[in-house]
Short mmCIF file of C-alpha atoms in Angstrom, two decimals:
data_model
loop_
_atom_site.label_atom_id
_atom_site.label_comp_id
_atom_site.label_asym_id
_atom_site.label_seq_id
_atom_site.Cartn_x
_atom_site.Cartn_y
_atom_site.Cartn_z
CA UNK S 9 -1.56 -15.57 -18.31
CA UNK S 10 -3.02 -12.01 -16.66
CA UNK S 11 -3.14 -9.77 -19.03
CA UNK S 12 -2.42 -6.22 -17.91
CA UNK S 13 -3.50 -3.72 -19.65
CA UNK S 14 -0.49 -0.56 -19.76
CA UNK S 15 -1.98 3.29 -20.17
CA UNK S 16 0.88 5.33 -19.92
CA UNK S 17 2.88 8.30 -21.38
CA UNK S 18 6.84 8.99 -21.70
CA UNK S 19 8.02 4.86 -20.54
CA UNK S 20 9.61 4.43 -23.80
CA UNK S 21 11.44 8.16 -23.97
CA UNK S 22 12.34 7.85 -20.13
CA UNK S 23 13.95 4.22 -21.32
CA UNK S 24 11.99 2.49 -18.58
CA UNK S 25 9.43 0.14 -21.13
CA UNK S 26 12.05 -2.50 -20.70
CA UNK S 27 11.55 -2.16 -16.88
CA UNK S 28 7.58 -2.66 -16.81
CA UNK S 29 7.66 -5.83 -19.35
CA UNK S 30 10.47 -7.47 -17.10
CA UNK S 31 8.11 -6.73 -14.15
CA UNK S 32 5.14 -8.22 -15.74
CA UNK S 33 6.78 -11.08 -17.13
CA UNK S 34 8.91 -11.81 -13.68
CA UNK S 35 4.92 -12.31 -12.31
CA UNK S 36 3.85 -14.49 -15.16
CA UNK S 37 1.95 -11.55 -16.37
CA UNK S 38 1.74 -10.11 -19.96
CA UNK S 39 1.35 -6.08 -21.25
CA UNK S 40 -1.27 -5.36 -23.32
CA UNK S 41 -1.83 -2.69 -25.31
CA UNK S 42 -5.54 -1.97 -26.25
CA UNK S 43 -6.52 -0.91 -29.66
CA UNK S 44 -8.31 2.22 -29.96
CA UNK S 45 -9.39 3.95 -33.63
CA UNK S 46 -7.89 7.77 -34.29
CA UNK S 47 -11.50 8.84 -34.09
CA UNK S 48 -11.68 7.60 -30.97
CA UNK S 49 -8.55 9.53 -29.75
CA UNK S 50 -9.94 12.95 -31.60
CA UNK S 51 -13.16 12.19 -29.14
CA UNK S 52 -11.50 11.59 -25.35
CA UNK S 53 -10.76 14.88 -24.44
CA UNK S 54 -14.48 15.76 -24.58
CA UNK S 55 -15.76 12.48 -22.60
CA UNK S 56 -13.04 13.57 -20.11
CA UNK S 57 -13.55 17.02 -20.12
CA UNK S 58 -9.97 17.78 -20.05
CA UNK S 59 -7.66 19.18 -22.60
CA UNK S 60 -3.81 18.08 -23.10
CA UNK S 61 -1.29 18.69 -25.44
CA UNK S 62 0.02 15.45 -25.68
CA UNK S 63 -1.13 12.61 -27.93
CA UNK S 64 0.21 9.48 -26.00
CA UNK S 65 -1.82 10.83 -23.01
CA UNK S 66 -5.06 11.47 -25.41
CA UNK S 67 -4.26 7.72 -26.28
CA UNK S 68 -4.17 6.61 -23.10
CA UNK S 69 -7.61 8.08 -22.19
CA UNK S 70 -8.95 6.30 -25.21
CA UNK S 71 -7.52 3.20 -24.30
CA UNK S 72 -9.20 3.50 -20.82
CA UNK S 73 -12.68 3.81 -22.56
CA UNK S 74 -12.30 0.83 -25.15
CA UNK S 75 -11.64 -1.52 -21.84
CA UNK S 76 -14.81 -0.05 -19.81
CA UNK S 77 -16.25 -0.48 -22.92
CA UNK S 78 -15.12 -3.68 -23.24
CA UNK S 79 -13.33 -5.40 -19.86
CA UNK S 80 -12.69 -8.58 -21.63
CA UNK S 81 -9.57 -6.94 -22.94
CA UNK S 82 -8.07 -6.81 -19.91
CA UNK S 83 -7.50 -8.38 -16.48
CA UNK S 84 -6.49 -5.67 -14.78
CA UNK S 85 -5.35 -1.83 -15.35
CA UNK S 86 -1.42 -0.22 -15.07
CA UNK S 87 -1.81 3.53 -15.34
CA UNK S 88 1.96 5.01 -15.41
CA UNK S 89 2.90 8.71 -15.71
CA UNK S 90 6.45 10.18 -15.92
CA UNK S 91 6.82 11.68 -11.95
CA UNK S 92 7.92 15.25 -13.04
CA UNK S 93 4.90 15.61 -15.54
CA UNK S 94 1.80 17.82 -13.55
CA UNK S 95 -0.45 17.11 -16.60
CA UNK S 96 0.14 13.26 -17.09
CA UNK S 97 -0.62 13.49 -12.75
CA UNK S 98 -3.74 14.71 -13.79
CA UNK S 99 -4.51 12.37 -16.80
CA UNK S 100 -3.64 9.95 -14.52
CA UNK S 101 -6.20 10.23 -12.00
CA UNK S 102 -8.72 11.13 -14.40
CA UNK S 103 -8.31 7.73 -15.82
CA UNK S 104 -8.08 5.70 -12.41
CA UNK S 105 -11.38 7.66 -11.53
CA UNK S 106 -12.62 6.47 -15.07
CA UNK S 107 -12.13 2.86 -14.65
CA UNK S 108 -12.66 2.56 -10.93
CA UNK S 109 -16.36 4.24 -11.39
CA UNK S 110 -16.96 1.67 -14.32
CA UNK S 111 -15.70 -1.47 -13.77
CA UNK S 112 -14.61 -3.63 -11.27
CA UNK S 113 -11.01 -3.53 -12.99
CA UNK S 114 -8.08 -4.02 -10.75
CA UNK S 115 -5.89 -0.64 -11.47
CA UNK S 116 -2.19 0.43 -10.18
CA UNK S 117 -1.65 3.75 -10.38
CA UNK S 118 1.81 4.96 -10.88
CA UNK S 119 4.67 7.55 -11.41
CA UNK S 120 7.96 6.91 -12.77
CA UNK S 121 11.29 7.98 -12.70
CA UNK S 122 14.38 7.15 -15.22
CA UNK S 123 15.56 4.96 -12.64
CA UNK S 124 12.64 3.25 -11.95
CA UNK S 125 13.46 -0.85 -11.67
CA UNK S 126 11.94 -4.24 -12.98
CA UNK S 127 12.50 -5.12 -9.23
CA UNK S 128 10.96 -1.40 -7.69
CA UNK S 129 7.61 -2.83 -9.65
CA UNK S 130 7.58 -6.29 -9.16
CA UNK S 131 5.47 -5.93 -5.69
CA UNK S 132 3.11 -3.64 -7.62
CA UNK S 133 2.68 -6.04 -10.48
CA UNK S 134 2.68 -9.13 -8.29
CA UNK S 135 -0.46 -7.58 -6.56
CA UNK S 136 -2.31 -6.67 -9.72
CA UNK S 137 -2.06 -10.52 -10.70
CA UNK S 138 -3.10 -11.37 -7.54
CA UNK S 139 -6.15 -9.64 -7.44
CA UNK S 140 -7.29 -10.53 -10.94
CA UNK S 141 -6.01 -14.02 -10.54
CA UNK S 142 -7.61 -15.06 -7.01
CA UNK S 143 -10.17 -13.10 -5.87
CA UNK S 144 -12.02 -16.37 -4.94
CA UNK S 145 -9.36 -16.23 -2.33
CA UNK S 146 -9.47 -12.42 -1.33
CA UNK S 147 -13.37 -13.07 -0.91
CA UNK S 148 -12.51 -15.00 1.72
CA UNK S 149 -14.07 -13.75 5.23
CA UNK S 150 -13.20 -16.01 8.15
CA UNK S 151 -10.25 -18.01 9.21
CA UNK S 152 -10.43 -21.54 10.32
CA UNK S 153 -8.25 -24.22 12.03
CA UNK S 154 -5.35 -23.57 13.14
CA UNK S 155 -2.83 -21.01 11.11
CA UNK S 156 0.15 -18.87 11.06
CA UNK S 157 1.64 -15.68 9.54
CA UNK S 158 4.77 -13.76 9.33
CA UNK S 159 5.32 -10.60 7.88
CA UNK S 160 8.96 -10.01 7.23
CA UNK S 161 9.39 -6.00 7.00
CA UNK S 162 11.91 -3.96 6.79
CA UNK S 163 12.64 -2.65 10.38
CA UNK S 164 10.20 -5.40 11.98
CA UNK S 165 9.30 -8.86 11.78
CA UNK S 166 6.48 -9.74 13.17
CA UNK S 167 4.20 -13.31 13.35
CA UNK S 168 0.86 -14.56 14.89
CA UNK S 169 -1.02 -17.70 15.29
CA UNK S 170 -4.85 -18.03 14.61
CA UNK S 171 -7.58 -20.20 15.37
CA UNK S 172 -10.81 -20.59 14.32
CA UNK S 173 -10.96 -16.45 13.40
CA UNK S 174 -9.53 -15.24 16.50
CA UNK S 175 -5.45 -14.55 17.42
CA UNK S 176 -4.57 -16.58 19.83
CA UNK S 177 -0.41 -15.45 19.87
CA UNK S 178 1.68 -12.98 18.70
CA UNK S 179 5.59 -12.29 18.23
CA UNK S 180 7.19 -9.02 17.65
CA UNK S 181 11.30 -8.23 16.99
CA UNK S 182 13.54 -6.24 15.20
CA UNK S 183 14.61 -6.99 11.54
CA UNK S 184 18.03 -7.62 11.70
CA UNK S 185 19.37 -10.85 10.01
CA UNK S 186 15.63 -11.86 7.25
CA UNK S 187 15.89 -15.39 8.45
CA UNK S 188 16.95 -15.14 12.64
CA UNK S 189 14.14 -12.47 12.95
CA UNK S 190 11.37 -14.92 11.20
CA UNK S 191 12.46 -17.77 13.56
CA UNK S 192 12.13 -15.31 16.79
CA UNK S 193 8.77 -13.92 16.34
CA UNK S 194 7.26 -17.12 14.72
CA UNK S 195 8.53 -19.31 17.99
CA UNK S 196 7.21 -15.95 20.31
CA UNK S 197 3.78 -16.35 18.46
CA UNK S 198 4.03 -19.95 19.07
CA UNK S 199 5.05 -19.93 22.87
CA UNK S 200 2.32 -17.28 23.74
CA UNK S 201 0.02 -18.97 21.80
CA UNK S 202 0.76 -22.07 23.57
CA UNK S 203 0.99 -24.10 20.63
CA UNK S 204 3.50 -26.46 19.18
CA UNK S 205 4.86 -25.71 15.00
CA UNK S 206 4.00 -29.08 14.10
CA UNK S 207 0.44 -28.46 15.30
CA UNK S 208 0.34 -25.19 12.52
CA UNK S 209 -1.73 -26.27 9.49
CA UNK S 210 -0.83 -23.69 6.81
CA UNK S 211 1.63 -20.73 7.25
CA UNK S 212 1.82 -17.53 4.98
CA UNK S 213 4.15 -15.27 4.50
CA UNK S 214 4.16 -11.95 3.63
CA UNK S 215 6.49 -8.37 3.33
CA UNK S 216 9.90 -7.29 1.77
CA UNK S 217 11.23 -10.96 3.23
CA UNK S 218 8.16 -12.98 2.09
CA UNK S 219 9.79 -15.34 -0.42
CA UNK S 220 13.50 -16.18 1.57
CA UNK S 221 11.38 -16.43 4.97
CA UNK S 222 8.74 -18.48 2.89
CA UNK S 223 11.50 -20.78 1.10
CA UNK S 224 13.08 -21.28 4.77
CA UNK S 225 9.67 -22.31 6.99
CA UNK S 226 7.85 -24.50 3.68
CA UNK S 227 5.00 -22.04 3.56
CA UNK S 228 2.13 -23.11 1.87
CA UNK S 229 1.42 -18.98 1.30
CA UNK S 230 3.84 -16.42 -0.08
CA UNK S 231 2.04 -13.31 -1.32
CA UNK S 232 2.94 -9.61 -1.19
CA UNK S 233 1.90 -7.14 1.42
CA UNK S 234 -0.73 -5.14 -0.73
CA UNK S 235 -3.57 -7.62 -0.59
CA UNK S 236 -2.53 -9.58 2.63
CA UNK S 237 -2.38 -6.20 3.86
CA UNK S 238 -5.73 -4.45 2.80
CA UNK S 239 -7.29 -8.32 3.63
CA UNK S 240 -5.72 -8.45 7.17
CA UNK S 241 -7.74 -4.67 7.94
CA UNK S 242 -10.75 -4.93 6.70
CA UNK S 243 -11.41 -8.78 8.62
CA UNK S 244 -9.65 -6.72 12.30
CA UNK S 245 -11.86 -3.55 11.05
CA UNK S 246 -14.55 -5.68 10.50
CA UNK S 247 -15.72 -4.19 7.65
CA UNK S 248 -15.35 -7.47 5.03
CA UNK S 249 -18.78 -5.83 3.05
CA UNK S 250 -18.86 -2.80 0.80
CA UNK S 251 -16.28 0.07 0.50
CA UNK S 252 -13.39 1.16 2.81
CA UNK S 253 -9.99 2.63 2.30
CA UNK S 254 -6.70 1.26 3.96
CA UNK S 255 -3.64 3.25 4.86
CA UNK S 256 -0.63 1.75 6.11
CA UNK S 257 2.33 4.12 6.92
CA UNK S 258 5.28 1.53 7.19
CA UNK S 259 8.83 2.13 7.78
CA UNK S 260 10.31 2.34 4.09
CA UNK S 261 7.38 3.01 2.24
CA UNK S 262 3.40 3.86 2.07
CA UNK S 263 0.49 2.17 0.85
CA UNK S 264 -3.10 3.17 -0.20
CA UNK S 265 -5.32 0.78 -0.62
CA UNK S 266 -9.37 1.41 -2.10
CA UNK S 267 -11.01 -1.94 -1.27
CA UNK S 268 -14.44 -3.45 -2.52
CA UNK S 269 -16.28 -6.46 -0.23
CA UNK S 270 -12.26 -7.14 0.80
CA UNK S 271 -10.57 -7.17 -2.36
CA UNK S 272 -8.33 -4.14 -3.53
CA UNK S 273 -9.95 -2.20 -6.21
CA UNK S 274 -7.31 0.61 -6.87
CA UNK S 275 -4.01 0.65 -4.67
CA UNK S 276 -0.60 2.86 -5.02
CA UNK S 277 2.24 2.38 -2.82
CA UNK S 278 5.71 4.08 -2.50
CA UNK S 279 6.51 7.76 -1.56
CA UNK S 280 8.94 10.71 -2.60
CA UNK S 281 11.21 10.51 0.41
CA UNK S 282 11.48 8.57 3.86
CA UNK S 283 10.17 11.59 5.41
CA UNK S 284 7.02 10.16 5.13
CA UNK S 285 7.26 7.21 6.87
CA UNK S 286 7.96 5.73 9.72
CA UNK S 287 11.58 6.26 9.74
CA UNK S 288 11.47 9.87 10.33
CA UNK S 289 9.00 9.46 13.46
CA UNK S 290 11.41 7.20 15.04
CA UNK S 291 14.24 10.01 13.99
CA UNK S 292 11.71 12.24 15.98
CA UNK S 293 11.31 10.26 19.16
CA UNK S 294 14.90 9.82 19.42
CA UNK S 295 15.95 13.49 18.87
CA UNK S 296 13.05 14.44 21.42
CA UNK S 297 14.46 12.02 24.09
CA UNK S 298 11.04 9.93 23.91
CA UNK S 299 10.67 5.94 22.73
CA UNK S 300 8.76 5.88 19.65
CA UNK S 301 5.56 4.48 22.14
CA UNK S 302 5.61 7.59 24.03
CA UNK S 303 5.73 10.02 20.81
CA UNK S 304 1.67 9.62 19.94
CA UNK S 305 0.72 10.88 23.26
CA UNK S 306 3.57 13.65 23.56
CA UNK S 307 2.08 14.83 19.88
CA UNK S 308 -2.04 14.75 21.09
CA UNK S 309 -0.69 17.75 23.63
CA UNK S 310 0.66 19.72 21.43
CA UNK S 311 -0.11 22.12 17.84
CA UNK S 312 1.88 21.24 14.53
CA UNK S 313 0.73 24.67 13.57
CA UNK S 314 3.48 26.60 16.18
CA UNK S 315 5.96 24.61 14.17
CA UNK S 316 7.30 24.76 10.32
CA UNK S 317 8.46 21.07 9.17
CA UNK S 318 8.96 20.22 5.21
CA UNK S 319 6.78 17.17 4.31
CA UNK S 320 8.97 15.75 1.62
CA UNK S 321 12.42 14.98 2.58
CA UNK S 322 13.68 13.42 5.51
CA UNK S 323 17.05 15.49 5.54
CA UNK S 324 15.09 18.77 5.83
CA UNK S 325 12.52 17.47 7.98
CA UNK S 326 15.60 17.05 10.25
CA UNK S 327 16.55 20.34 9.88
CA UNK S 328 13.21 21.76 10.67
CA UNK S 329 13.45 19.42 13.96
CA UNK S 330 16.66 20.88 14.99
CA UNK S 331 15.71 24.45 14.18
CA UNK S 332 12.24 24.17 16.14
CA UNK S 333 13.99 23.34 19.12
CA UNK S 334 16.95 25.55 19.05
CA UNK S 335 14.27 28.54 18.76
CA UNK S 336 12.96 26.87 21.95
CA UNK S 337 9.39 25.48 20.69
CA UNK S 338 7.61 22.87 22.55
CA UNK S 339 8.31 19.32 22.62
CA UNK S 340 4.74 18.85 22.41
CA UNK S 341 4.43 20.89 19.09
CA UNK S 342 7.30 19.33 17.55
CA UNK S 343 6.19 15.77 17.85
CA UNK S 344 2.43 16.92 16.60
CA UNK S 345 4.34 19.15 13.46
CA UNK S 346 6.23 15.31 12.50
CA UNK S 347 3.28 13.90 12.76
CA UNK S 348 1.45 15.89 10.50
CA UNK S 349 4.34 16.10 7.72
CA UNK S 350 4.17 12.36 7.73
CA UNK S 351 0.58 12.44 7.16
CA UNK S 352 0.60 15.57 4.69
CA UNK S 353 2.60 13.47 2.28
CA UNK S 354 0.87 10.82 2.24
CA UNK S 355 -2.49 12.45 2.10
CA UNK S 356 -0.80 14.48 -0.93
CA UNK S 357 0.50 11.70 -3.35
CA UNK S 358 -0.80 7.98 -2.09
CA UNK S 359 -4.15 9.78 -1.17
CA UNK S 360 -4.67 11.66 -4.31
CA UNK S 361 -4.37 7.68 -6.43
CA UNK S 362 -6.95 5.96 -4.63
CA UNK S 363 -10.94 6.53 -4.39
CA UNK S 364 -11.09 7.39 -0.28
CA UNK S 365 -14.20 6.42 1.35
CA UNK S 366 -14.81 5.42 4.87
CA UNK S 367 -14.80 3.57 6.78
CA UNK S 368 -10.78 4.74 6.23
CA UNK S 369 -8.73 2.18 8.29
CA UNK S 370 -5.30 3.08 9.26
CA UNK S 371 -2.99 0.02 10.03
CA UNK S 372 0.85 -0.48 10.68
CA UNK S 373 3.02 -0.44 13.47
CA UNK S 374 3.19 3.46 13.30
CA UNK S 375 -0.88 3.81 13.50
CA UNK S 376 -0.04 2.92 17.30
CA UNK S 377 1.09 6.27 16.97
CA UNK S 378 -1.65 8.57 18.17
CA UNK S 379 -0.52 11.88 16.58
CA UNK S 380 -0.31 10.39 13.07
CA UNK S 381 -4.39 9.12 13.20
CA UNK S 382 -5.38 12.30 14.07
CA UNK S 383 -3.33 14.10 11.74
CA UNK S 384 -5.26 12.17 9.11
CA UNK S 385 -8.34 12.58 10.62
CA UNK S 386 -7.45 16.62 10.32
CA UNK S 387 -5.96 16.37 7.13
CA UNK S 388 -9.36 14.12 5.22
CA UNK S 389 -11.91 15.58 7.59
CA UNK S 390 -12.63 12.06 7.89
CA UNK S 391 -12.69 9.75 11.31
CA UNK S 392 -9.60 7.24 10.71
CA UNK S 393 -10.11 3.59 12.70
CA UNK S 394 -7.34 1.76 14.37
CA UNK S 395 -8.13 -1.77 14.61
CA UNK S 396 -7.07 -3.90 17.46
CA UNK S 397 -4.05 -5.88 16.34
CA UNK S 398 -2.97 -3.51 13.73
CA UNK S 399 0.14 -3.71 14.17
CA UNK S 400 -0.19 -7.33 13.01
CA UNK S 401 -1.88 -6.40 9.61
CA UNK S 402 0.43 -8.07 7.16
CA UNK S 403 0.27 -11.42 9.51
CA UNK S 404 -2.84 -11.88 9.95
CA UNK S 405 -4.17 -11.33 6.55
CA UNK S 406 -1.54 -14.08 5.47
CA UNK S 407 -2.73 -16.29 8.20
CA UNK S 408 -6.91 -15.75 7.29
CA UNK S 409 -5.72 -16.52 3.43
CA UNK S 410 -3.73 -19.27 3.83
CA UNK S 411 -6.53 -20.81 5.49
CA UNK S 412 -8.28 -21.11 2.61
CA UNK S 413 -5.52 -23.09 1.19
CA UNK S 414 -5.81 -25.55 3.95
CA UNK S 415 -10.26 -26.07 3.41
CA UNK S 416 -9.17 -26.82 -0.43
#
């Protein structure tokens, strides 16, 4: 059994302890809960350098040292903070910074609400096991034979077919009905690929649909999108050796992604509010008369600065919308101004959990987007690479995988 080990403050007052120990144990995983001496608790606020006035977070530092000290404790790391507390944000960071710089720890970083679900988690926690359980796997850096993925999202489904480390067919709809959609792009893979499903040798799944779609087409890989994801852009990116950071801007919800030699070191995903995803560009495009393809190259024209948008709610990024073009502003500035919101929230809670180094690679269907790239590239000072493909992240990191599973 993993063994995850839980630094956090406030789970048990904000009634949501029962939550994370359903999670873990719905992934086969088990919370663990470091033991630390008071001395050592009197001690963390000077190794950290940071002073806090409440114990569970000093405890929580000093349970972050005793596994650096000694990473046998644990497989890998679940920091959690309570989302309305600015110093348990900071504590929190502190500590992913911690055990990122001194082991080579999985760690989730996290902030939680009252409401906050066994089910909200159980993609987190399902890729913390992964990633301590089969890195073997994630090590993996070519794709043989002859394999498939799907990635069933939330607004898109989309498949491709691979052989011997090159895409050879791709498939593309709508999500509508889970099922339907898997069976239309997996046979429009198949039909550009030119290749028959009998001929596939190992299919993976992956996304919010992963387990129904995998149940349905007898996949040999079900895994969630987190490390299929950060796999899938770092082999297209090709950058399989040493550091990178992923980004993938999808149409519910966000995901940062530090990687190490292609396996996720420290990830986050989620977001306050759908204005920071995809959802609210395509809300854009339509309200600006444009198909979401054309709204990347209406935004490079124009300046997000001529234009006030809120970057945290999708509601009042709508209003902004409205209001900018009732007092006549450009098109042009308006698409660049969404673009940027997007990209300011993103860059000001997924950002702020994960270590970002380059080579930063932004994936997704919305990093076909040009506007949103760029407003990265503005926001992190940083140049932001688009593979080929990307688009197709999710798929074809579940088709390289699986094809592990086929060699053994």
């Amino acid at each position: 059994m993993i063994r995850i080990a839980q630094l956090s403050c406030g789970s048990e007052y904000s009634g949501v302890q029962g939550e994370l120990e359903k999670a873990a144990e719905m992934v086969g995983a088990e919370l663990v809960f470091p033991e630390v001496s008071l001395e050592d608790v009197r001690n963390v606020e000077e190794r950290f350098g940071i002073e806090v006035a409440s114990g569970d977070l000093n405890l929580a530092m000093a349970r972050a040292t005793r596994i650096v000290e000694n990473p046998d404790l644990a497989d890998a790391v679940f920091v959690a903070t309570c989302f309305r507390c600015a110093e348990g944000a900071i504590v929190r960071s502190e500590i992913r910074k911690y055990i990122h710089e001194n082991s080579r720890i999985p760690v989730l970083s996290y902030s939680f609400t009252e409401r906050t679900t066994a089910e909200t988690l159980l993609t987190r926690m399902e890729a913390l096991v992964t990633t301590a359980k089969f890195k073997g796997l994630l090590s993996r850096e070519r794709q043989t034979g002859l394999t498939a993925g799907i990635d069933s999202g939330s607004t898109t489904t989309k498949s491709v077919v691979m052989q011997d480390n090159q895409v050879i067919g791709t498939g593309w709809v709508p999500t509508t009905e889970v099922v339907k959609s898997a069976e239309a792009a997996y046979n429009a893979a198949l039909e550009s690929a030119g290749v028959k499903r009998e001929e596939i040798q190992g299919l993976g799944t992956t996304g919010y649909g992963r387990h129904l779609v995998g149940k349905e087409f007898g996949a040999m890989l079900i895994q969630e999108e987190i490390t299929v994801n950060s796999k899938g852009a770092v082999f297209l990116a090709d950058a399989q050796k040493g550091e990178a950071t992923v980004i993938d801007i999808g149409g519910m919800d966000n995901k940062a992604i530090s990687v190490q030699d292609g396996i996720p070191g420290t990830f986050t995903m989620g977001g306050i509010c759908a204005g920071a995803s995809g959802r609210f560009l395509e809300l854009t495009a339509r309200r600006l008369g444009v198909d979401i393809t054309e709204l990347g190259k209406l935004a490079l024209k124009g300046d997000y600065e001529k234009v006030p948008m809120n970057s945290y709610c999708i509601v009042f990024g709508t209003q902004s919308l409205v209001n900018s073009l009732s007092a006549g502003s450009r098109p042009e500035d308006v698409a660049m101004a969404a673009c940027h919101s997007v990209a300011e929230q993103v860059f000001e809670q997924q950002l702020q959990e994960v270590e970002v180094k380059e080579p930063v690679i932004m994936v997704g269907g919305t990093a076909l987007i040009e506007g949103l790239p760029r407003a990265m590239e503005q926001l992190l000072g940083l140049k932001v690479m688009v593979p080929d493909y990307a688009q197709y992240i999710g798929c074809v990191g579940a088709s390289l995988l699986v094809s592990g599973l086929v060699e053994d």
